[in-house]
Amino acid sequence: EVQLVESGGGLIQPGGSLRLSCAASGFTVSSNYMTWVRQAPGKGLEWVSGIYSDGRTYYADSVKGRFTISRGDSRNTLYLQLSSLRAEDTAVYYCARGPWMSAFDIWGQGTMVTVSS
Amino acid sequence: DIQLTQSPSSVSASVGDRVTITCRASQGISSWLAWYQQKPGKAPKLLIYAASSLQSAVPSRFSGSGSGTDFTLTISSLQPEDFATYYCQQGNSFPYTFGQGTKLQIK
């Protein structure tokens, strides 16, 4: 079965760091474009970061310089390192496969990150 | 950044109704548009990709059309499980962006 499972969320103080993981099964992370999308409580969806199969990475301006996307090829896992966290980073973070033909076709269940003192 | 504006922001409809949601892009995006359905507490689910292609296993009552800047999602005959929030998303250029969402409620 093709699926993504996120982990690593939690409550963190402003200025803190956290690493999110996204374990894939049924396909190979390193052969696909992979993405992180977040959703603040009661709000819409926001694209955060993506990594191509060739390793190129892209970030939203709101997280550039603070977040780092990477892959653990041996573990078939996608990561998102969050640093210098702010209250406005509070959200459910989803990993997704794609885009392929403009779309993200497989999504994880999400992991909640709460930034608060 | 490319802005996507959905209309309406919310709509009330009955089972069996035909519903259309529109998505307008601030600049041309060819056919690089997708539509998603999201239910409370759940991840988004892909419905339509490349503006008009139906994702595998999605019921045929969902359809998409458009190109350039104007796009539509149509549900031909609403079923009880279709009441949810719908988002459009452009995959034409970075940063990828989403519309603000359309909440479809039971009348």
mmCIF file of C-alpha atoms in Angstrom:
data_model
loop_
_atom_site.group_PDB
_atom_site.id
_atom_site.type_symbol
_atom_site.label_atom_id
_atom_site.label_comp_id
_atom_site.label_asym_id
_atom_site.label_seq_id
_atom_site.Cartn_x
_atom_site.Cartn_y
_atom_site.Cartn_z
ATOM 1 C CA GLU A 1 0.000 0.000 0.000
ATOM 2 C CA VAL A 2 1.224 3.455 -0.902
ATOM 3 C CA GLN A 3 1.235 5.656 2.167
ATOM 4 C CA LEU A 4 2.998 8.384 4.117
ATOM 5 C CA VAL A 5 3.189 8.551 7.913
ATOM 6 C CA GLU A 6 4.397 11.714 9.671
ATOM 7 C CA SER A 7 5.815 11.963 13.168
ATOM 8 C CA GLY A 8 7.786 14.350 15.341
ATOM 9 C CA GLY A 9 5.290 17.079 16.099
ATOM 10 C CA GLY A 10 4.681 18.500 19.544
ATOM 11 C CA LEU A 11 4.716 21.549 21.782
ATOM 12 C CA ILE A 12 7.838 23.686 21.440
ATOM 13 C CA GLN A 13 8.817 27.072 22.815
ATOM 14 C CA PRO A 14 9.396 30.070 20.526
ATOM 15 C CA GLY A 15 12.926 29.999 19.177
ATOM 16 C CA GLY A 16 13.133 26.239 19.526
ATOM 17 C CA SER A 17 13.806 23.484 16.999
ATOM 18 C CA LEU A 18 12.048 20.320 15.942
ATOM 19 C CA ARG A 19 12.510 17.651 13.266
ATOM 20 C CA LEU A 20 9.521 16.188 11.492
ATOM 21 C CA SER A 21 9.723 12.803 9.775
ATOM 22 C CA CYS A 22 7.613 11.330 6.993
ATOM 23 C CA ALA A 23 8.031 7.604 6.399
ATOM 24 C CA ALA A 24 6.987 6.330 3.000
ATOM 25 C CA SER A 25 5.870 2.867 1.969
ATOM 26 C CA GLY A 26 4.902 1.499 -1.413
ATOM 27 C CA PHE A 27 7.165 3.871 -3.358
ATOM 28 C CA THR A 28 10.672 5.365 -3.174
ATOM 29 C CA VAL A 29 11.021 8.873 -1.731
ATOM 30 C CA SER A 30 14.285 9.585 -3.545
ATOM 31 C CA SER A 31 12.697 8.908 -6.949
ATOM 32 C CA ASN A 32 9.875 11.399 -6.460
ATOM 33 C CA TYR A 33 9.336 15.084 -5.880
ATOM 34 C CA MET A 34 8.264 15.424 -2.240
ATOM 35 C CA THR A 35 6.604 18.320 -0.460
ATOM 36 C CA TRP A 36 5.638 19.698 2.944
ATOM 37 C CA VAL A 37 2.368 21.610 3.290
ATOM 38 C CA ARG A 38 1.023 23.131 6.509
ATOM 39 C CA GLN A 39 -2.342 24.240 7.788
ATOM 40 C CA ALA A 40 -2.723 26.619 10.722
ATOM 41 C CA PRO A 41 -5.714 25.948 12.989
ATOM 42 C CA GLY A 42 -8.923 26.887 11.188
ATOM 43 C CA LYS A 43 -7.005 28.189 8.156
ATOM 44 C CA GLY A 44 -6.212 27.117 4.625
ATOM 45 C CA LEU A 45 -3.332 25.173 3.132
ATOM 46 C CA GLU A 46 0.155 26.652 2.695
ATOM 47 C CA TRP A 47 2.957 25.077 0.651
ATOM 48 C CA VAL A 48 6.142 25.102 2.780
ATOM 49 C CA SER A 49 8.963 23.278 0.985
ATOM 50 C CA GLY A 50 9.806 20.758 -1.700
ATOM 51 C CA ILE A 51 12.702 18.555 -2.770
ATOM 52 C CA TYR A 52 13.289 17.185 -6.255
ATOM 53 C CA SER A 53 14.611 13.712 -6.967
ATOM 54 C CA ASP A 54 17.920 15.346 -7.969
ATOM 55 C CA GLY A 55 18.163 16.978 -4.540
ATOM 56 C CA ARG A 56 17.205 20.541 -5.441
ATOM 57 C CA THR A 57 15.216 22.192 -2.665
ATOM 58 C CA TYR A 58 12.687 25.018 -2.576
ATOM 59 C CA TYR A 59 11.140 26.971 0.290
ATOM 60 C CA ALA A 60 8.346 29.413 0.922
ATOM 61 C CA ASP A 61 9.636 32.876 1.823
ATOM 62 C CA SER A 62 7.982 32.554 5.239
ATOM 63 C CA VAL A 63 10.293 29.689 6.241
ATOM 64 C CA LYS A 64 13.426 30.272 4.132
ATOM 65 C CA GLY A 65 16.550 30.221 6.269
ATOM 66 C CA ARG A 66 14.717 28.584 9.194
ATOM 67 C CA PHE A 67 13.454 25.276 7.799
ATOM 68 C CA THR A 68 15.454 22.585 5.986
ATOM 69 C CA ILE A 69 14.015 19.761 3.907
ATOM 70 C CA SER A 70 16.023 16.579 3.414
ATOM 71 C CA ARG A 71 15.749 12.881 2.687
ATOM 72 C CA GLY A 72 17.011 9.749 4.418
ATOM 73 C CA ASP A 73 17.263 7.467 1.418
ATOM 74 C CA SER A 74 18.167 4.331 3.342
ATOM 75 C CA ARG A 75 15.088 4.794 5.520
ATOM 76 C CA ASN A 76 12.852 5.951 2.662
ATOM 77 C CA THR A 77 11.967 8.963 4.786
ATOM 78 C CA LEU A 78 11.442 12.671 4.207
ATOM 79 C CA TYR A 79 12.423 15.170 6.891
ATOM 80 C CA LEU A 80 11.721 18.778 7.746
ATOM 81 C CA GLN A 81 14.023 20.461 10.256
ATOM 82 C CA LEU A 82 12.256 23.430 11.872
ATOM 83 C CA SER A 83 14.383 26.054 13.626
ATOM 84 C CA SER A 84 13.872 29.513 15.125
ATOM 85 C CA LEU A 85 10.231 28.625 15.525
ATOM 86 C CA ARG A 86 7.595 31.332 15.872
ATOM 87 C CA ALA A 87 4.012 31.301 17.063
ATOM 88 C CA GLU A 88 2.864 31.685 13.456
ATOM 89 C CA ASP A 89 4.493 28.331 12.607
ATOM 90 C CA THR A 90 1.820 26.588 14.678
ATOM 91 C CA ALA A 91 0.060 24.252 12.270
ATOM 92 C CA VAL A 92 -0.594 20.708 11.167
ATOM 93 C CA TYR A 93 2.293 19.734 8.896
ATOM 94 C CA TYR A 94 1.551 17.332 6.047
ATOM 95 C CA CYS A 95 4.020 15.597 3.785
ATOM 96 C CA ALA A 96 2.851 14.790 0.280
ATOM 97 C CA ARG A 97 4.140 13.209 -2.901
ATOM 98 C CA GLY A 98 4.376 15.523 -5.855
ATOM 99 C CA PRO A 99 3.658 17.614 -7.626
ATOM 100 C CA TRP A 100 3.089 15.319 -10.529
ATOM 101 C CA MET A 101 0.980 16.835 -13.319
ATOM 102 C CA SER A 102 0.527 19.842 -10.991
ATOM 103 C CA ALA A 103 -0.873 17.864 -8.059
ATOM 104 C CA PHE A 104 0.021 16.227 -4.756
ATOM 105 C CA ASP A 105 -1.434 12.752 -5.001
ATOM 106 C CA ILE A 106 -0.499 11.024 -1.731
ATOM 107 C CA TRP A 107 -0.751 12.780 1.651
ATOM 108 C CA GLY A 108 0.189 11.749 5.153
ATOM 109 C CA GLN A 109 -2.192 12.114 8.081
ATOM 110 C CA GLY A 110 -0.375 15.183 9.406
ATOM 111 C CA THR A 111 1.543 16.007 12.565
ATOM 112 C CA MET A 112 0.704 18.972 14.812
ATOM 113 C CA VAL A 113 3.340 21.522 15.763
ATOM 114 C CA THR A 114 2.426 24.016 18.480
ATOM 115 C CA VAL A 115 4.796 26.894 19.179
ATOM 116 C CA SER A 116 3.977 28.447 22.533
ATOM 117 C CA SER A 117 5.613 29.419 25.800
ATOM 118 C CA ASP B 1 3.405 34.868 -6.237
ATOM 119 C CA ILE B 2 0.336 33.572 -8.060
ATOM 120 C CA GLN B 3 -2.865 34.281 -6.119
ATOM 121 C CA LEU B 4 -5.819 31.905 -6.403
ATOM 122 C CA THR B 5 -9.262 33.244 -5.566
ATOM 123 C CA GLN B 6 -12.086 30.776 -5.049
ATOM 124 C CA SER B 7 -15.757 31.604 -5.176
ATOM 125 C CA PRO B 8 -17.961 31.250 -3.377
ATOM 126 C CA SER B 9 -16.232 30.990 0.022
ATOM 127 C CA SER B 10 -19.156 28.916 1.244
ATOM 128 C CA VAL B 11 -22.215 27.372 -0.337
ATOM 129 C CA SER B 12 -25.244 25.540 0.996
ATOM 130 C CA ALA B 13 -26.786 22.831 -1.143
ATOM 131 C CA SER B 14 -28.947 19.735 -0.945
ATOM 132 C CA VAL B 15 -28.283 16.108 -1.811
ATOM 133 C CA GLY B 16 -28.770 15.706 -5.548
ATOM 134 C CA ASP B 17 -27.930 19.333 -6.400
ATOM 135 C CA ARG B 18 -25.367 20.350 -8.993
ATOM 136 C CA VAL B 19 -22.653 22.585 -7.533
ATOM 137 C CA THR B 20 -19.934 24.593 -9.265
ATOM 138 C CA ILE B 21 -16.913 26.174 -7.570
ATOM 139 C CA THR B 22 -14.663 28.570 -9.417
ATOM 140 C CA CYS B 23 -10.966 29.346 -9.023
ATOM 141 C CA ARG B 24 -9.353 32.367 -10.639
ATOM 142 C CA ALA B 25 -5.584 32.749 -10.918
ATOM 143 C CA SER B 26 -3.863 36.139 -10.808
ATOM 144 C CA GLN B 27 -1.861 35.173 -13.907
ATOM 145 C CA GLY B 28 -2.000 32.417 -16.502
ATOM 146 C CA ILE B 29 -1.119 28.931 -15.269
ATOM 147 C CA SER B 30 -1.938 26.918 -18.399
ATOM 148 C CA SER B 31 -3.650 23.760 -17.090
ATOM 149 C CA TRP B 32 -1.481 23.341 -14.008
ATOM 150 C CA LEU B 33 -4.325 23.302 -11.512
ATOM 151 C CA ALA B 34 -5.519 20.686 -9.046
ATOM 152 C CA TRP B 35 -8.585 20.353 -6.823
ATOM 153 C CA TYR B 36 -8.719 18.766 -3.365
ATOM 154 C CA GLN B 37 -11.436 17.765 -0.916
ATOM 155 C CA GLN B 38 -10.770 18.059 2.817
ATOM 156 C CA LYS B 39 -12.942 16.837 5.668
ATOM 157 C CA PRO B 40 -12.461 17.995 9.283
ATOM 158 C CA GLY B 41 -9.398 16.474 10.922
ATOM 159 C CA LYS B 42 -8.319 14.728 7.730
ATOM 160 C CA ALA B 43 -5.664 15.287 5.094
ATOM 161 C CA PRO B 44 -6.660 16.750 1.731
ATOM 162 C CA LYS B 45 -7.653 14.253 -0.949
ATOM 163 C CA LEU B 46 -6.767 14.820 -4.593
ATOM 164 C CA LEU B 47 -9.809 14.936 -6.884
ATOM 165 C CA ILE B 48 -8.672 16.543 -10.139
ATOM 166 C CA TYR B 49 -5.201 17.157 -11.603
ATOM 167 C CA ALA B 50 -4.066 19.067 -14.683
ATOM 168 C CA ALA B 51 -7.338 21.025 -14.525
ATOM 169 C CA SER B 52 -9.593 18.295 -15.908
ATOM 170 C CA SER B 53 -8.135 14.828 -15.245
ATOM 171 C CA LEU B 54 -9.999 12.725 -12.706
ATOM 172 C CA GLN B 55 -7.772 11.095 -10.090
ATOM 173 C CA SER B 56 -8.047 7.313 -9.838
ATOM 174 C CA ALA B 57 -10.939 6.061 -7.694
ATOM 175 C CA VAL B 58 -12.637 9.478 -7.544
ATOM 176 C CA PRO B 59 -16.333 9.278 -8.495
ATOM 177 C CA SER B 60 -17.234 10.514 -11.960
ATOM 178 C CA ARG B 61 -19.709 13.064 -10.549
ATOM 179 C CA PHE B 62 -16.624 15.254 -9.971
ATOM 180 C CA SER B 63 -15.288 17.104 -12.995
ATOM 181 C CA GLY B 64 -12.910 19.972 -13.660
ATOM 182 C CA SER B 65 -12.473 22.403 -16.518
ATOM 183 C CA GLY B 66 -10.631 25.531 -17.520
ATOM 184 C CA SER B 67 -7.232 26.800 -18.555
ATOM 185 C CA GLY B 68 -5.237 29.986 -18.299
ATOM 186 C CA THR B 69 -6.752 31.915 -15.388
ATOM 187 C CA ASP B 70 -10.291 30.570 -14.931
ATOM 188 C CA PHE B 71 -11.149 27.115 -13.652
ATOM 189 C CA THR B 72 -14.190 25.288 -12.314
ATOM 190 C CA LEU B 73 -14.917 22.220 -10.218
ATOM 191 C CA THR B 74 -18.367 20.740 -10.724
ATOM 192 C CA ILE B 75 -20.141 18.125 -8.646
ATOM 193 C CA SER B 76 -22.993 16.877 -10.802
ATOM 194 C CA SER B 77 -25.210 15.322 -8.130
ATOM 195 C CA LEU B 78 -24.245 15.939 -4.517
ATOM 196 C CA GLN B 79 -23.968 12.948 -2.216
ATOM 197 C CA PRO B 80 -23.940 13.113 1.600
ATOM 198 C CA GLU B 81 -20.211 12.331 1.700
ATOM 199 C CA ASP B 82 -19.391 15.350 -0.514
ATOM 200 C CA PHE B 83 -20.020 17.935 2.194
ATOM 201 C CA ALA B 84 -16.509 19.191 2.905
ATOM 202 C CA THR B 85 -14.106 22.016 2.109
ATOM 203 C CA TYR B 86 -12.632 22.211 -1.402
ATOM 204 C CA TYR B 87 -9.313 23.821 -2.378
ATOM 205 C CA CYS B 88 -7.722 24.616 -5.710
ATOM 206 C CA GLN B 89 -3.915 24.642 -6.053
ATOM 207 C CA GLN B 90 -1.588 25.810 -8.800
ATOM 208 C CA GLY B 91 1.469 23.805 -9.805
ATOM 209 C CA ASN B 92 2.695 26.200 -12.496
ATOM 210 C CA SER B 93 5.422 28.001 -10.545
ATOM 211 C CA PHE B 94 7.000 28.422 -7.119
ATOM 212 C CA PRO B 95 5.753 29.061 -4.589
ATOM 213 C CA TYR B 96 2.898 26.654 -5.191
ATOM 214 C CA THR B 97 -0.248 28.261 -3.843
ATOM 215 C CA PHE B 98 -3.720 27.225 -2.769
ATOM 216 C CA GLY B 99 -7.048 28.984 -2.931
ATOM 217 C CA GLN B 100 -8.627 30.048 0.347
ATOM 218 C CA GLY B 101 -11.135 27.176 0.247
ATOM 219 C CA THR B 102 -14.853 26.731 -0.372
ATOM 220 C CA LYS B 103 -16.937 25.179 2.383
ATOM 221 C CA LEU B 104 -19.799 23.090 1.033
ATOM 222 C CA GLN B 105 -22.559 22.751 3.612
ATOM 223 C CA ILE B 106 -25.842 20.907 3.773
ATOM 224 C CA LYS B 107 -28.880 23.089 3.190
#
